[in-house]
GROMACS .gro file of C-alpha atoms in nm:
model
  433
    1MET     CA    1  -6.844  -1.682  -2.032
    2LEU     CA    2  -6.591  -1.804  -2.304
    3ARG     CA    3  -6.594  -1.628  -2.625
    4THR     CA    4  -6.587  -1.800  -2.924
    5ILE     CA    5  -6.315  -1.800  -3.221
    6ASP     CA    6  -6.501  -1.977  -3.492
    7LEU     CA    7  -6.266  -2.098  -3.781
    8ARG     CA    8  -6.452  -2.296  -3.968
    9GLY     CA    9  -6.444  -2.249  -4.336
   10ARG     CA   10  -6.114  -2.102  -4.314
   11ALA     CA   11  -5.759  -2.216  -4.453
   12LEU     CA   12  -5.518  -2.106  -4.246
   13SER     CA   13  -5.141  -2.003  -4.298
   14PRO     CA   14  -4.911  -2.089  -3.970
   15ALA     CA   15  -4.821  -1.701  -3.952
   16GLU     CA   16  -5.241  -1.691  -3.954
   17PHE     CA   17  -5.282  -1.914  -3.664
   18LEU     CA   18  -5.079  -1.719  -3.470
   19ALA     CA   19  -5.271  -1.412  -3.547
   20VAL     CA   20  -5.558  -1.563  -3.386
   21VAL     CA   21  -5.421  -1.775  -3.079
   22PRO     CA   22  -5.611  -1.609  -2.795
   23ARG     CA   23  -5.332  -1.429  -2.560
   24ALA     CA   24  -5.318  -1.184  -2.286
   25ASP     CA   25  -5.022  -1.025  -2.484
   26ALA     CA   26  -5.095  -0.674  -2.310
   27ALA     CA   27  -5.070  -0.784  -1.957
   28ARG     CA   28  -4.760  -0.943  -2.042
   29ASP     CA   29  -4.582  -0.659  -2.215
   30GLU     CA   30  -4.672  -0.480  -1.882
   31ALA     CA   31  -4.555  -0.743  -1.635
   32LEU     CA   32  -4.251  -0.757  -1.835
   33ALA     CA   33  -4.160  -0.359  -1.760
   34THR     CA   34  -4.266  -0.377  -1.409
   35ALA     CA   35  -4.059  -0.728  -1.335
   36ALA     CA   36  -3.734  -0.557  -1.495
   37ARG     CA   37  -3.804  -0.241  -1.225
   38ILE     CA   38  -3.834  -0.449  -0.939
   39VAL     CA   39  -3.522  -0.688  -1.032
   40GLU     CA   40  -3.305  -0.403  -1.070
   41ASP     CA   41  -3.407  -0.230  -0.784
   42VAL     CA   42  -3.287  -0.525  -0.569
   43ALA     CA   43  -2.980  -0.550  -0.755
   44ARG     CA   44  -2.917  -0.192  -0.671
   45ARG     CA   45  -3.042  -0.205  -0.318
   46GLY     CA   46  -3.060  -0.545  -0.182
   47GLU     CA   47  -3.255  -0.645   0.126
   48GLU     CA   48  -3.362  -0.283   0.160
   49ALA     CA   49  -3.576  -0.312  -0.201
   50LEU     CA   50  -3.683  -0.650  -0.096
   51ARG     CA   51  -3.859  -0.562   0.257
   52GLU     CA   52  -4.020  -0.286   0.057
   53GLN     CA   53  -4.139  -0.491  -0.179
   54ALA     CA   54  -4.290  -0.744   0.085
   55GLU     CA   55  -4.454  -0.416   0.284
   56THR     CA   56  -4.605  -0.361  -0.097
   57PHE     CA   57  -4.716  -0.671  -0.216
   58ASP     CA   58  -4.728  -0.919   0.121
   59ARG     CA   59  -4.818  -0.671   0.363
   60VAL     CA   60  -4.580  -0.779   0.589
   61SER     CA   61  -4.304  -0.635   0.737
   62GLY     CA   62  -4.008  -0.712   1.025
   63HIS     CA   63  -4.005  -1.066   0.911
   64ALA     CA   64  -3.689  -1.278   0.908
   65ILE     CA   65  -3.611  -1.307   0.506
   66ALA     CA   66  -3.320  -1.609   0.557
   67VAL     CA   67  -3.591  -1.847   0.741
   68PRO     CA   68  -3.441  -2.026   1.046
   69THR     CA   69  -3.391  -2.365   1.082
   70ALA     CA   70  -3.606  -2.385   1.358
   71HIS     CA   71  -3.917  -2.297   1.118
   72LEU     CA   72  -3.837  -2.591   0.909
   73ASP     CA   73  -3.829  -2.824   1.209
   74GLU     CA   74  -4.179  -2.683   1.348
   75ALA     CA   75  -4.364  -2.688   1.028
   76LEU     CA   76  -4.221  -3.023   0.950
   77ALA     CA   77  -4.306  -3.191   1.290
   78ASP     CA   78  -4.653  -3.018   1.252
   79LEU     CA   79  -4.724  -3.137   0.897
   80ASP     CA   80  -5.048  -3.342   0.883
   81PRO     CA   81  -4.958  -3.667   0.847
   82GLY     CA   82  -5.194  -3.724   0.515
   83ILE     CA   83  -5.042  -3.444   0.358
   84ARG     CA   84  -4.706  -3.590   0.437
   85ALA     CA   85  -4.812  -3.918   0.282
   86ALA     CA   86  -4.927  -3.750  -0.057
   87LEU     CA   87  -4.575  -3.553  -0.052
   88ASP     CA   88  -4.347  -3.877  -0.023
   89GLU     CA   89  -4.580  -4.060  -0.334
   90ALA     CA   90  -4.522  -3.738  -0.518
   91ILE     CA   91  -4.158  -3.712  -0.480
   92ARG     CA   92  -4.125  -4.093  -0.520
   93ARG     CA   93  -4.286  -4.090  -0.861
   94VAL     CA   94  -4.107  -3.765  -0.972
   95ARG     CA   95  -3.807  -3.870  -0.842
   96ALA     CA   96  -3.801  -4.225  -1.074
   97ALA     CA   97  -3.933  -4.026  -1.407
   98SER     CA   98  -3.622  -3.770  -1.329
   99ALA     CA   99  -3.358  -4.048  -1.301
  100ALA     CA  100  -3.421  -4.126  -1.652
  101GLN     CA  101  -3.371  -3.780  -1.772
  102VAL     CA  102  -2.998  -3.845  -1.668
  103PRO     CA  103  -2.763  -3.922  -1.958
  104ALA     CA  104  -2.503  -4.169  -1.923
  105PRO     CA  105  -2.147  -4.065  -2.033
  106VAL     CA  106  -2.055  -4.168  -2.389
  107VAL     CA  107  -1.702  -4.238  -2.517
  108THR     CA  108  -1.696  -4.202  -2.907
  109GLU     CA  109  -1.345  -4.343  -3.063
  110ILE     CA  110  -1.307  -4.118  -3.342
  111GLY     CA  111  -0.995  -4.343  -3.437
  112PRO     CA  112  -0.675  -4.509  -3.298
  113GLY     CA  113  -0.630  -4.317  -2.989
  114ALA     CA  114  -0.889  -4.070  -3.050
  115ARG     CA  115  -1.119  -4.004  -2.809
  116VAL     CA  116  -1.399  -3.799  -2.754
  117THR     CA  117  -1.653  -3.837  -2.424
  118GLN     CA  118  -1.959  -3.691  -2.397
  119ARG     CA  119  -2.062  -3.627  -2.010
  120TRP     CA  120  -2.332  -3.404  -1.825
  121GLN     CA  121  -2.203  -3.188  -1.555
  122PRO     CA  122  -2.473  -3.004  -1.290
  123VAL     CA  123  -2.463  -2.680  -1.230
  124ARG     CA  124  -2.300  -2.587  -0.871
  125ARG     CA  125  -2.577  -2.386  -0.709
  126VAL     CA  126  -2.963  -2.316  -0.807
  127GLY     CA  127  -3.237  -2.073  -0.668
  128LEU     CA  128  -3.540  -2.250  -0.689
  129TYR     CA  129  -3.883  -2.042  -0.680
  130VAL     CA  130  -4.210  -2.166  -0.515
  131PRO     CA  131  -4.528  -1.933  -0.589
  132GLY     CA  132  -4.745  -1.839  -0.233
  133GLY     CA  133  -4.986  -1.560  -0.368
  134LYS     CA  134  -5.355  -1.674  -0.463
  135ALA     CA  135  -5.253  -2.055  -0.352
  136VAL     CA  136  -4.993  -2.258  -0.172
  137TYR     CA  137  -4.804  -2.485  -0.366
  138PRO     CA  138  -4.569  -2.769  -0.199
  139SER     CA  139  -4.653  -2.974  -0.516
  140SER     CA  140  -4.401  -2.717  -0.673
  141VAL     CA  141  -4.138  -2.770  -0.386
  142VAL     CA  142  -4.080  -3.095  -0.471
  143MET     CA  143  -4.111  -3.027  -0.860
  144ASN     CA  144  -3.793  -2.793  -0.853
  145VAL     CA  145  -3.606  -2.964  -0.604
  146VAL     CA  146  -3.618  -3.330  -0.712
  147PRO     CA  147  -3.510  -3.298  -1.047
  148ALA     CA  148  -3.178  -3.070  -0.960
  149GLN     CA  149  -3.123  -3.317  -0.670
  150VAL     CA  150  -3.136  -3.598  -0.910
  151ALA     CA  151  -2.886  -3.423  -1.139
  152GLY     CA  152  -2.641  -3.351  -0.897
  153VAL     CA  153  -2.677  -3.008  -0.782
  154ARG     CA  154  -2.457  -2.949  -0.468
  155GLU     CA  155  -2.619  -2.615  -0.350
  156VAL     CA  156  -3.031  -2.557  -0.287
  157ALA     CA  157  -3.180  -2.232  -0.220
  158LEU     CA  158  -3.537  -2.189  -0.204
  159ALA     CA  159  -3.818  -1.939  -0.228
  160SER     CA  160  -4.117  -1.851  -0.151
  161PRO     CA  161  -4.348  -1.524  -0.058
  162PRO     CA  162  -4.405  -1.456   0.298
  163GLN     CA  163  -4.753  -1.488   0.428
  164SER     CA  164  -4.916  -1.225   0.657
  165GLU     CA  165  -5.154  -1.482   0.799
  166PHE     CA  166  -4.819  -1.671   0.956
  167GLY     CA  167  -4.645  -1.327   1.071
  168GLY     CA  168  -4.421  -1.294   0.766
  169ARG     CA  169  -4.295  -1.694   0.771
  170VAL     CA  170  -4.326  -1.868   0.472
  171HIS     CA  171  -4.638  -2.089   0.425
  172PRO     CA  172  -4.542  -2.398   0.698
  173VAL     CA  173  -4.664  -2.655   0.426
  174ILE     CA  174  -4.427  -2.546   0.168
  175LEU     CA  175  -4.152  -2.540   0.479
  176ALA     CA  176  -4.236  -2.885   0.553
  177ALA     CA  177  -4.171  -2.983   0.238
  178ALA     CA  178  -3.875  -2.807   0.168
  179LYS     CA  179  -3.776  -2.992   0.534
  180LEU     CA  180  -3.898  -3.340   0.384
  181LEU     CA  181  -3.655  -3.289   0.115
  182GLY     CA  182  -3.341  -3.196   0.316
  183VAL     CA  183  -3.336  -2.832   0.176
  184SER     CA  184  -3.236  -2.630   0.454
  185GLU     CA  185  -3.144  -2.249   0.289
  186VAL     CA  186  -3.496  -2.109   0.208
  187TYR     CA  187  -3.613  -1.753   0.183
  188ALA     CA  188  -3.923  -1.566   0.290
  189MET     CA  189  -3.936  -1.333  -0.067
  190GLY     CA  190  -4.174  -1.358  -0.348
  191GLY     CA  191  -4.203  -1.240  -0.701
  192ALA     CA  192  -3.999  -1.094  -0.949
  193GLY     CA  193  -3.779  -0.969  -0.619
  194ALA     CA  194  -3.701  -1.317  -0.539
  195ILE     CA  195  -3.584  -1.414  -0.927
  196GLY     CA  196  -3.346  -1.049  -0.864
  197ALA     CA  197  -3.201  -1.182  -0.535
  198PHE     CA  198  -3.142  -1.526  -0.658
  199ALA     CA  199  -2.954  -1.356  -0.981
  200TRP     CA  200  -2.774  -1.079  -0.811
  201GLY     CA  201  -2.740  -1.195  -0.440
  202VAL     CA  202  -2.804  -1.045  -0.150
  203PRO     CA  203  -2.505  -0.978   0.112
  204SER     CA  204  -2.688  -0.913   0.447
  205LEU     CA  205  -2.880  -1.227   0.409
  206ASN     CA  206  -2.584  -1.414   0.361
  207LEU     CA  207  -2.768  -1.516  -0.039
  208HIS     CA  208  -2.490  -1.556  -0.244
  209PRO     CA  209  -2.564  -1.539  -0.626
  210VAL     CA  210  -2.689  -1.914  -0.815
  211ASP     CA  211  -2.606  -2.043  -1.131
  212VAL     CA  212  -2.986  -2.144  -1.236
  213VAL     CA  213  -3.325  -1.991  -1.137
  214THR     CA  214  -3.590  -2.242  -1.198
  215GLY     CA  215  -4.004  -2.234  -1.117
  216PRO     CA  216  -4.290  -2.161  -1.178
  217GLY     CA  217  -4.551  -1.815  -1.102
  218ASN     CA  218  -4.767  -1.528  -1.241
  219ASN     CA  219  -4.657  -1.350  -1.512
  220PHE     CA  220  -4.449  -1.116  -1.339
  221VAL     CA  221  -4.196  -1.396  -1.216
  222ALA     CA  222  -4.187  -1.489  -1.573
  223SER     CA  223  -4.084  -1.147  -1.689
  224ALA     CA  224  -3.860  -1.150  -1.442
  225LYS     CA  225  -3.685  -1.460  -1.552
  226ARG     CA  226  -3.641  -1.299  -1.878
  227ALA     CA  227  -3.460  -0.966  -1.732
  228VAL     CA  228  -3.215  -1.210  -1.530
  229ALA     CA  229  -3.164  -1.401  -1.874
  230GLY     CA  230  -2.783  -1.410  -1.949
  231ARG     CA  231  -2.642  -1.315  -1.580
  232VAL     CA  232  -2.788  -1.682  -1.496
  233GLY     CA  233  -2.957  -1.934  -1.668
  234THR     CA  234  -3.339  -1.994  -1.638
  235ASP     CA  235  -3.577  -2.294  -1.714
  236SER     CA  236  -3.873  -2.210  -1.945
  237GLU     CA  237  -4.076  -1.908  -1.839
  238ALA     CA  238  -4.357  -2.084  -1.627
  239GLY     CA  239  -4.609  -1.791  -1.614
  240ALA     CA  240  -4.994  -1.776  -1.542
  241THR     CA  241  -5.085  -2.126  -1.658
  242GLU     CA  242  -5.246  -2.245  -1.977
  243ILE     CA  243  -5.510  -2.544  -2.065
  244LEU     CA  244  -5.575  -2.638  -2.416
  245ILE     CA  245  -5.839  -2.921  -2.469
  246VAL     CA  246  -5.874  -3.061  -2.820
  247ALA     CA  247  -6.202  -3.257  -2.791
  248ASP     CA  248  -6.468  -3.414  -3.060
  249GLY     CA  249  -6.788  -3.518  -3.019
  250THR     CA  250  -6.734  -3.853  -2.791
  251ALA     CA  251  -6.577  -3.620  -2.541
  252ASP     CA  252  -6.761  -3.619  -2.168
  253ALA     CA  253  -6.851  -3.219  -2.135
  254ALA     CA  254  -6.896  -3.243  -1.789
  255LEU     CA  255  -6.534  -3.361  -1.751
  256VAL     CA  256  -6.399  -3.102  -1.993
  257ALA     CA  257  -6.575  -2.856  -1.836
  258ALA     CA  258  -6.400  -2.932  -1.535
  259ASP     CA  259  -6.097  -2.972  -1.635
  260LEU     CA  260  -6.121  -2.613  -1.759
  261VAL     CA  261  -6.249  -2.471  -1.410
  262SER     CA  262  -5.931  -2.691  -1.252
  263GLN     CA  263  -5.679  -2.479  -1.436
  264ALA     CA  264  -5.910  -2.144  -1.465
  265GLU     CA  265  -5.867  -2.098  -1.068
  266HIS     CA  266  -5.505  -2.054  -1.021
  267ASP     CA  267  -5.520  -1.691  -1.181
  268GLU     CA  268  -5.708  -1.436  -1.323
  269GLN     CA  269  -5.500  -1.430  -1.605
  270ALA     CA  270  -5.493  -1.779  -1.678
  271SER     CA  271  -5.590  -1.914  -1.987
  272ALA     CA  272  -5.877  -2.222  -2.094
  273VAL     CA  273  -5.921  -2.319  -2.437
  274LEU     CA  274  -6.140  -2.549  -2.585
  275VAL     CA  275  -6.066  -2.652  -3.013
  276THR     CA  276  -6.389  -2.935  -3.124
  277ASP     CA  277  -6.484  -2.965  -3.496
  278SER     CA  278  -6.843  -3.058  -3.270
  279ALA     CA  279  -7.058  -2.736  -3.195
  280ASP     CA  280  -7.291  -3.026  -3.029
  281LEU     CA  281  -7.020  -3.073  -2.788
  282ALA     CA  282  -6.903  -2.655  -2.756
  283GLU     CA  283  -7.227  -2.580  -2.627
  284ALA     CA  284  -7.261  -2.909  -2.403
  285VAL     CA  285  -6.959  -2.764  -2.239
  286ARG     CA  286  -7.078  -2.383  -2.192
  287ALA     CA  287  -7.389  -2.537  -2.087
  288ALA     CA  288  -7.183  -2.737  -1.779
  289LEU     CA  289  -6.963  -2.461  -1.689
  290GLU     CA  290  -7.203  -2.212  -1.556
  291PRO     CA  291  -7.309  -2.476  -1.274
  292ARG     CA  292  -6.953  -2.585  -1.204
  293VAL     CA  293  -6.811  -2.221  -1.171
  294ALA     CA  294  -7.104  -2.103  -0.962
  295GLY     CA  295  -7.028  -2.381  -0.720
  296THR     CA  296  -6.650  -2.380  -0.748
  297ARG     CA  297  -6.460  -2.182  -0.450
  298HIS     CA  298  -6.278  -1.921  -0.616
  299THR     CA  299  -6.561  -1.870  -0.856
  300GLU     CA  300  -6.505  -1.506  -0.947
  301ARG     CA  301  -6.136  -1.569  -1.061
  302VAL     CA  302  -6.227  -1.837  -1.273
  303ARG     CA  303  -6.441  -1.624  -1.411
  304ALA     CA  304  -6.218  -1.364  -1.440
  305ALA     CA  305  -5.943  -1.600  -1.630
  306PHE     CA  306  -6.301  -1.706  -1.878
  307GLY     CA  307  -6.364  -1.356  -1.944
  308GLY     CA  308  -5.989  -1.273  -2.045
  309PRO     CA  309  -5.897  -1.236  -2.424
  310GLN     CA  310  -5.696  -1.571  -2.347
  311SER     CA  311  -5.983  -1.783  -2.256
  312ALA     CA  312  -6.216  -1.900  -2.575
  313ILE     CA  313  -6.370  -2.174  -2.715
  314VAL     CA  314  -6.220  -2.307  -3.094
  315LEU     CA  315  -6.451  -2.414  -3.327
  316VAL     CA  316  -6.313  -2.583  -3.658
  317ASP     CA  317  -6.354  -2.782  -3.943
  318ASP     CA  318  -6.152  -3.137  -3.798
  319ILE     CA  319  -5.918  -3.254  -3.608
  320ALA     CA  320  -5.664  -3.200  -3.860
  321GLN     CA  321  -5.754  -2.832  -3.787
  322ALA     CA  322  -5.771  -2.848  -3.452
  323THR     CA  323  -5.437  -2.999  -3.443
  324GLU     CA  324  -5.267  -2.729  -3.653
  325PHE     CA  325  -5.422  -2.486  -3.418
  326SER     CA  326  -5.297  -2.660  -3.115
  327ASN     CA  327  -4.943  -2.687  -3.273
  328ALA     CA  328  -4.930  -2.292  -3.311
  329TYR     CA  329  -5.093  -2.220  -2.982
  330ALA     CA  330  -4.832  -2.414  -2.828
  331PRO     CA  331  -4.966  -2.433  -2.501
  332GLU     CA  332  -4.871  -2.521  -2.169
  333HIS     CA  333  -5.111  -2.810  -2.104
  334LEU     CA  334  -5.269  -3.014  -2.392
  335GLU     CA  335  -5.534  -3.272  -2.330
  336LEU     CA  336  -5.698  -3.490  -2.568
  337HIS     CA  337  -6.015  -3.603  -2.558
  338LEU     CA  338  -6.076  -3.737  -2.889
  339ALA     CA  339  -6.171  -4.139  -2.993
  340ASP     CA  340  -5.862  -4.137  -3.208
  341PRO     CA  341  -5.582  -3.894  -2.972
  342ARG     CA  342  -5.274  -3.964  -3.182
  343PRO     CA  343  -5.010  -3.758  -2.933
  344GLU     CA  344  -4.753  -3.759  -3.192
  345GLU     CA  345  -4.878  -3.548  -3.417
  346TYR     CA  346  -4.938  -3.278  -3.136
  347VAL     CA  347  -4.537  -3.181  -3.122
  348ASN     CA  348  -4.566  -2.863  -2.938
  349ALA     CA  349  -4.682  -2.867  -2.602
  350GLY     CA  350  -4.502  -2.832  -2.258
  351ALA     CA  351  -4.672  -3.198  -2.148
  352VAL     CA  352  -4.967  -3.367  -2.328
  353PHE     CA  353  -5.258  -3.524  -2.102
  354VAL     CA  354  -5.399  -3.818  -2.309
  355GLY     CA  355  -5.758  -3.972  -2.269
  356PRO     CA  356  -6.017  -3.871  -1.980
  357TYR     CA  357  -5.836  -4.035  -1.709
  358THR     CA  358  -5.552  -3.855  -1.751
  359PRO     CA  359  -5.625  -3.479  -1.641
  360VAL     CA  360  -5.389  -3.170  -1.577
  361SER     CA  361  -5.459  -3.206  -1.255
  362LEU     CA  362  -5.274  -3.551  -1.202
  363GLY     CA  363  -4.953  -3.397  -1.391
  364ASP     CA  364  -5.011  -3.135  -1.120
  365TYR     CA  365  -4.933  -3.346  -0.841
  366LEU     CA  366  -4.858  -3.730  -0.903
  367ALA     CA  367  -4.810  -3.885  -1.233
  368GLY     CA  368  -4.434  -3.859  -1.198
  369SER     CA  369  -4.435  -3.564  -1.471
  370ASN     CA  370  -4.307  -3.213  -1.373
  371HIS     CA  371  -4.529  -2.932  -1.336
  372VAL     CA  372  -4.294  -2.624  -1.428
  373LEU     CA  373  -4.364  -2.620  -1.809
  374PRO     CA  374  -4.335  -2.339  -2.098
  375THR     CA  375  -4.605  -2.103  -2.142
  376GLY     CA  376  -4.706  -1.810  -2.383
  377GLY     CA  377  -4.615  -2.013  -2.681
  378GLN     CA  378  -4.248  -2.107  -2.541
  379ALA     CA  379  -4.359  -2.485  -2.591
  380ARG     CA  380  -4.236  -2.429  -2.943
  381TYR     CA  381  -3.926  -2.425  -2.859
  382GLY     CA  382  -3.836  -2.456  -2.484
  383ALA     CA  383  -3.896  -2.733  -2.274
  384GLY     CA  384  -4.041  -2.813  -1.906
  385LEU     CA  385  -3.861  -2.849  -1.603
  386SER     CA  386  -3.640  -3.162  -1.569
  387ALA     CA  387  -3.313  -3.288  -1.473
  388ALA     CA  388  -3.192  -3.162  -1.774
  389THR     CA  389  -3.247  -2.791  -1.690
  390PHE     CA  390  -2.950  -2.823  -1.408
  391LEU     CA  391  -2.714  -3.005  -1.692
  392ARG     CA  392  -2.439  -2.847  -1.906
  393PRO     CA  393  -2.331  -3.111  -2.195
  394GLN     CA  394  -1.976  -3.080  -2.192
  395GLN     CA  395  -1.726  -3.261  -2.419
  396VAL     CA  396  -1.376  -3.397  -2.298
  397VAL     CA  397  -1.145  -3.512  -2.572
  398GLU     CA  398  -0.832  -3.665  -2.549
  399TYR     CA  399  -0.590  -3.741  -2.874
  400ASP     CA  400  -0.241  -3.912  -2.808
  401ARG     CA  401   0.001  -3.811  -3.052
  402ALA     CA  402  -0.018  -4.080  -3.332
  403ALA     CA  403  -0.386  -3.938  -3.323
  404LEU     CA  404  -0.317  -3.604  -3.363
  405GLU     CA  405  -0.018  -3.673  -3.620
  406ALA     CA  406  -0.300  -3.846  -3.831
  407VAL     CA  407  -0.462  -3.493  -3.886
  408HIS     CA  408  -0.203  -3.280  -3.875
  409GLU     CA  409  -0.192  -3.179  -4.239
  410SER     CA  410  -0.520  -3.114  -4.278
  411ILE     CA  411  -0.570  -2.903  -3.968
  412VAL     CA  412  -0.260  -2.687  -4.112
  413THR     CA  413  -0.464  -2.695  -4.450
  414LEU     CA  414  -0.766  -2.582  -4.285
  415ALA     CA  415  -0.617  -2.299  -4.029
  416GLU     CA  416  -0.431  -2.152  -4.376
  417ALA     CA  417  -0.778  -2.163  -4.559
  418GLU     CA  418  -0.888  -1.938  -4.271
  419ALA     CA  419  -0.648  -1.687  -4.258
  420LEU     CA  420  -0.524  -1.819  -3.897
  421PRO     CA  421  -0.180  -1.957  -3.982
  422ALA     CA  422  -0.115  -1.965  -3.562
  423HIS     CA  423  -0.361  -2.232  -3.532
  424GLY     CA  424  -0.223  -2.484  -3.770
  425GLU     CA  425   0.144  -2.358  -3.616
  426ALA     CA  426   0.024  -2.456  -3.265
  427VAL     CA  427  -0.001  -2.852  -3.405
  428THR     CA  428   0.352  -2.831  -3.601
  429ALA     CA  429   0.529  -2.699  -3.278
  430ARG     CA  430   0.438  -3.058  -3.144
  431PHE     CA  431   0.620  -3.238  -3.400
  432ALA     CA  432   0.883  -3.006  -3.478
  433ASP     CA  433   1.159  -3.252  -3.359
   0.00000   0.00000   0.00000
């Protein structure tokens, strides 16, 4: 099911590591072109385009795109008590972890009468996307909404695909989660079209453009964010899920297999990669995978993900080479099943899960961390969703007369050196008397 990439005996440069990284680049390129067309269509034709897309992709028509308040109320009233309790606990944990991400204002006294204040301002309005194609993700409602609320965002709009099973409504558990968090502006629209609608607005639905779009999804959703970047802010491109497990001979093959399957069940384009210096462990994982894949609910989806170019077992000489590979790959989720894990050495990952009792599934729901994370190697320079996603650092500068006079001559000197004399004159004008 999983191909083998054997790097043993090879000394690779960072560029060579990147060249052997297993990724479904062709699928992502195709998704980008398609998503750009869908976004442009929504920007041009608004609600008409969204309804055509719903018929094509979701097999629904005539549904209420702007979700009535009654649908939210009904969904929460009918929510299973066990699910509600689990969501309440997830909300509590994510809220606690997100609160730690909001910096306090910092005032720096540059000199007498000279002050620079660093403050973090929330954006005014956000559009949050929650997938709903192959699975239902109330956990993603929590992961999107809670950091925005903690950051102080005033207007939160949420979108999720309409479900043919529910007559074109958003899945009721997603609606219930939104209601539980006090979100009342919800839209039954999915995929790249939803991202385009948030960026451009849809007047006939009274949907106003947002300042920032966030949320996970498939490669089309991730590509749509790239298509609207610049018009609105976006989080990292959280596309088809990725798991990379670095393991040595001490790892439990059954647990490694279980964790690979847990992420492969998301999508046929999911990436599942094991990197190990133990050929024995690699074979034990292969043996453990077959019965687990055969017995899981989404067998065909998992087989497709494991059979794609994005998934592999990678054999390396030692854990140092495994670390190099991981940092080149920059996975969304990184699990360390190692006798001596050293997580500080794995600098490129959306989130790092250390030890046999910290599976990615924990992070998906109740770790307190956020599960909206960068994919496609973007963890080399991008971060997962957090309160910081919705905050803008802003500097407030306050100088009195004496403080400005103290740097007057230096400003004039630099202004003249840059052939911008009016810059200096703007300061000199304050001391003309």
